[in-house]
PDB file of C-alpha atoms in Angstrom:
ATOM      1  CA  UNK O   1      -0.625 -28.626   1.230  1.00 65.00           C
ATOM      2  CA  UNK O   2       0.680 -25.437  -0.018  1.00 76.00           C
ATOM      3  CA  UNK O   3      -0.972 -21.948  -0.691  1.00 78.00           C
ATOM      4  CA  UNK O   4      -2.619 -21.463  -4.107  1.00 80.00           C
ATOM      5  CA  UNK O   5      -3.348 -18.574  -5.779  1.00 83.00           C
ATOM      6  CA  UNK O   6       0.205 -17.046  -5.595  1.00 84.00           C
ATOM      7  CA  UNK O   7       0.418 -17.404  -2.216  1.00 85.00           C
ATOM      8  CA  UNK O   8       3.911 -18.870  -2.395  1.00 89.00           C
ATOM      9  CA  UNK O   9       5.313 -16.371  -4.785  1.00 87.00           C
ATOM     10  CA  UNK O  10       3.189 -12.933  -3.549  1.00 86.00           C
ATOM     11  CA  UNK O  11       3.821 -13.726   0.444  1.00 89.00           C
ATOM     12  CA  UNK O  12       7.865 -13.745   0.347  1.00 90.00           C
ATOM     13  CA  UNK O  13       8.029 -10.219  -1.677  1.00 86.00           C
ATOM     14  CA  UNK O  14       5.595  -8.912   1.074  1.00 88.00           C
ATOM     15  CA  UNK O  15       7.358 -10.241   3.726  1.00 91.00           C
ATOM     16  CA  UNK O  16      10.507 -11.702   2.565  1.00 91.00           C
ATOM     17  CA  UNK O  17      11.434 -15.480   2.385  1.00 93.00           C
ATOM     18  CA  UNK O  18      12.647 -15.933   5.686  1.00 94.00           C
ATOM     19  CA  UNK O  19       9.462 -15.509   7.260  1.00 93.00           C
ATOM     20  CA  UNK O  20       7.324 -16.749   4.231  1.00 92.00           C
ATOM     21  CA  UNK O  21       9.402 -19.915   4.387  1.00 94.00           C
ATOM     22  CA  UNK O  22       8.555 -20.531   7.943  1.00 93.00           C
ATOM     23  CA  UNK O  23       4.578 -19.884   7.223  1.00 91.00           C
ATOM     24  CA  UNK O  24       3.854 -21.118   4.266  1.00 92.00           C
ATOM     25  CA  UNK O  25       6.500 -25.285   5.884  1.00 93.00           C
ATOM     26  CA  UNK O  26       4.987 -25.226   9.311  1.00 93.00           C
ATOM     27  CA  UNK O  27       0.916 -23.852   8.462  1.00 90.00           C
ATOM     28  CA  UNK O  28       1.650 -21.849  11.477  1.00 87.00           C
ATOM     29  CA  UNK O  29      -1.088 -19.328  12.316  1.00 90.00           C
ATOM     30  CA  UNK O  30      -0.612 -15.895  13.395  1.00 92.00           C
ATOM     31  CA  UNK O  31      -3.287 -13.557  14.555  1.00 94.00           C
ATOM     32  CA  UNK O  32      -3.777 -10.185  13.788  1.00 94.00           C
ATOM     33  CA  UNK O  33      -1.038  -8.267  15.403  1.00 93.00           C
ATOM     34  CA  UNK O  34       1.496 -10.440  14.487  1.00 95.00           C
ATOM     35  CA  UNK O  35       0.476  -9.860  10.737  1.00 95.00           C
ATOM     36  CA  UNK O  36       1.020  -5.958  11.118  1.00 95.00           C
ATOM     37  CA  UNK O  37       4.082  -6.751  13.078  1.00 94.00           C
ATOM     38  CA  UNK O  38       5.641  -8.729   9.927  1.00 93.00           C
ATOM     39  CA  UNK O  39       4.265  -6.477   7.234  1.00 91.00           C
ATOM     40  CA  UNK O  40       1.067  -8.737   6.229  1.00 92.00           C
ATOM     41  CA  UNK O  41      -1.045  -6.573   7.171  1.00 93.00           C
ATOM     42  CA  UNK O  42      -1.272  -2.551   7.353  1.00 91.00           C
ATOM     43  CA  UNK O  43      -3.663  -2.275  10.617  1.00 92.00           C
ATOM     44  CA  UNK O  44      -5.591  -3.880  12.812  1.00 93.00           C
ATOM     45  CA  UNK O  45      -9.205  -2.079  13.648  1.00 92.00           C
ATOM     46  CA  UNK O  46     -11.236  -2.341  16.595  1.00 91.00           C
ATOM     47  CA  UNK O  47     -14.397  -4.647  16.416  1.00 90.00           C
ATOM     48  CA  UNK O  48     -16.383  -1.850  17.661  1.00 88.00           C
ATOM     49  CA  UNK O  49     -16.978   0.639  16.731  1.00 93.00           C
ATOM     50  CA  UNK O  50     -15.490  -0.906  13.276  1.00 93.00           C
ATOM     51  CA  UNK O  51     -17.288   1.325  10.663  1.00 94.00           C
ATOM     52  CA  UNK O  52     -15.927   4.780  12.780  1.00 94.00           C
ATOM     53  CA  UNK O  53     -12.254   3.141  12.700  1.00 93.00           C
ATOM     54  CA  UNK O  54     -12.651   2.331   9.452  1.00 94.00           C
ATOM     55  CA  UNK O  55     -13.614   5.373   8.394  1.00 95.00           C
ATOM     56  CA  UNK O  56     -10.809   7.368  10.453  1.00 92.00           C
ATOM     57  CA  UNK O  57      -8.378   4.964   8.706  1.00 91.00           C
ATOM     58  CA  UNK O  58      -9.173   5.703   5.269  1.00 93.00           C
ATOM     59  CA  UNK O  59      -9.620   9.314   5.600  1.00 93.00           C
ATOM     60  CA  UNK O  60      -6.117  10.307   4.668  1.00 87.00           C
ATOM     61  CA  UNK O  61      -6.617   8.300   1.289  1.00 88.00           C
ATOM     62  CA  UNK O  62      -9.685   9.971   0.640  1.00 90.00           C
ATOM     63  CA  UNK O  63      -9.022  13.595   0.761  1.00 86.00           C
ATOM     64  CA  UNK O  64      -6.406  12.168  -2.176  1.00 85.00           C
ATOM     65  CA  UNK O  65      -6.985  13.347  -5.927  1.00 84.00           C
ATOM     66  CA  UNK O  66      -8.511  10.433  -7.636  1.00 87.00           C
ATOM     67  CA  UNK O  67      -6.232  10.543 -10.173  1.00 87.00           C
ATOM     68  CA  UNK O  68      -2.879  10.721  -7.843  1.00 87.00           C
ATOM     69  CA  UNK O  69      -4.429   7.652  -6.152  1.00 90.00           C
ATOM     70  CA  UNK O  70      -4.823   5.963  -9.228  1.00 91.00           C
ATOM     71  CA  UNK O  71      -1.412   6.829 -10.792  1.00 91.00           C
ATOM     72  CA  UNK O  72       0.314   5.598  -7.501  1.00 91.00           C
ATOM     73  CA  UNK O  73      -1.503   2.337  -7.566  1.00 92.00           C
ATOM     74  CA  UNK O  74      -0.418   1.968 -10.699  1.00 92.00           C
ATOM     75  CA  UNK O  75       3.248   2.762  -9.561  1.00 91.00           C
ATOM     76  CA  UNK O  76       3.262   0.695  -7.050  1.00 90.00           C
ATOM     77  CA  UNK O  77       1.628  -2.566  -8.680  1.00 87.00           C
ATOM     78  CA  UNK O  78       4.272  -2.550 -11.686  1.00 84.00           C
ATOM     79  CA  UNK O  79       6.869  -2.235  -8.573  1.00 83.00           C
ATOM     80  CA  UNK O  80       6.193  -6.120  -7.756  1.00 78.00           C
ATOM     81  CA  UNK O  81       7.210  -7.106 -11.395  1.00 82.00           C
ATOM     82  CA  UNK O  82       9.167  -4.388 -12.867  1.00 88.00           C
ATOM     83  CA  UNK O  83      13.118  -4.102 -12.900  1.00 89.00           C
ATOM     84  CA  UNK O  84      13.927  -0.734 -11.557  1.00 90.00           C
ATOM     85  CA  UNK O  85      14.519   0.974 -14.302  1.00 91.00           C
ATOM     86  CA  UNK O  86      11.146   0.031 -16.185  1.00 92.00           C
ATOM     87  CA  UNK O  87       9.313   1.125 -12.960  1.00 89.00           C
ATOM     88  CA  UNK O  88      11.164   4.393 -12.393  1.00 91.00           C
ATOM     89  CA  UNK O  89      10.042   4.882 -16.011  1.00 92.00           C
ATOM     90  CA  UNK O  90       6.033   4.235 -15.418  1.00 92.00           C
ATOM     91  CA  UNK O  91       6.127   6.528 -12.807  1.00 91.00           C
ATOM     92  CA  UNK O  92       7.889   9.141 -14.788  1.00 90.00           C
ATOM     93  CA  UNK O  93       5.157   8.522 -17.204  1.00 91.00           C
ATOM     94  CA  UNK O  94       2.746   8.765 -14.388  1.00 92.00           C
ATOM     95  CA  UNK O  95       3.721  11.612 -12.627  1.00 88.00           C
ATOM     96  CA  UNK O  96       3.871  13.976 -15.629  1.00 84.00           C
ATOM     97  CA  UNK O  97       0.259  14.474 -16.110  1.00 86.00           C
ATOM     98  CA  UNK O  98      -0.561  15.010 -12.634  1.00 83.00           C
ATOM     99  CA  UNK O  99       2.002  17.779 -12.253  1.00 80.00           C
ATOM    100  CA  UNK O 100      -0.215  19.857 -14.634  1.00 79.00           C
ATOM    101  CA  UNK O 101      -3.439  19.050 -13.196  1.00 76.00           C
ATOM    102  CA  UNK O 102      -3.125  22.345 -11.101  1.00 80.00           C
ATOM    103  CA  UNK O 103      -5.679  20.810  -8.264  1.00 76.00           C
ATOM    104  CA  UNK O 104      -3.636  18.233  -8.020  1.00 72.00           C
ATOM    105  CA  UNK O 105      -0.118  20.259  -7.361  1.00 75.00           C
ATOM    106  CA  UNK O 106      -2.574  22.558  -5.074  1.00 80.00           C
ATOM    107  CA  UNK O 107      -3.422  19.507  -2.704  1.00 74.00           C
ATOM    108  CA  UNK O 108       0.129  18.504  -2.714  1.00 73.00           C
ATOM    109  CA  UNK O 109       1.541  21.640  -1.967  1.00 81.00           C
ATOM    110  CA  UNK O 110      -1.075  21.926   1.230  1.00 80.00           C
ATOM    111  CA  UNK O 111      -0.283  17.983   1.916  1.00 75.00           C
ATOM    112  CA  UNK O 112       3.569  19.233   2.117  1.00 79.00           C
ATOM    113  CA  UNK O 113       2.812  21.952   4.773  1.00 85.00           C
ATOM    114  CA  UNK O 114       0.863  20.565   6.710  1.00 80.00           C
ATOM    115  CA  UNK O 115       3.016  18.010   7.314  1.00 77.00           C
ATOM    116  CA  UNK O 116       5.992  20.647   7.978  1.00 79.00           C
TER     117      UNK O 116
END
């Protein structure tokens, strides 16, 4: 049996082929912590309270313009099938209207000290 659903052609570009090779031939199962260890997954939350860590977790994305959020997904989504050029292209195209969306450069601009 093999994955369906693009599970044999999404898993190596998130993890590479090596280890989406040895998954996918020997049905091997790995639990959570191994699957943020290899890049499967981005974090592993608590059981309890899971709502609170939840909610910590996504905080950063959701004091994030909307728009910037969506732009970036967008980005990011055409990076799976894009040649480089094509995709540094889309987000040119993306970026450009978000740099005059003045909240937008505002909440950047605080993002970019606060991190300093």
């Amino acid at each position: 049996m093999i994955p369906g659903g693009g599970g044999t052609q999404r898993l190596p570009r998130l993890i590479g082929a090596g280890r989406a090779a040895e998954m996918v031939l020997t049905s091997r199962p790995i639990d959570a912590h191994e699957a943020v260890r290899i890049g499967l997954v981005q974090a592993v939350l608590p059981d309890a309270p899971f709502i609170d860590a939840v909610l910590e977790w996504v905080a950063a994305l959701a004091a994030q313009p909307p728009q910037a959020l969506r732009a970036a997904k967008k980005s990011l989504a055409g990076a799976e099938y894009l040649p480089l050029e094509q995709g540094l292209a889309l987000e040119g195209e993306l970026v450009g209207p978000l740099l005059a969306d003045r909240k937008a450069v505002s909440l950047q601009e605080q993002e970019l000290v606060r991190h300093r």
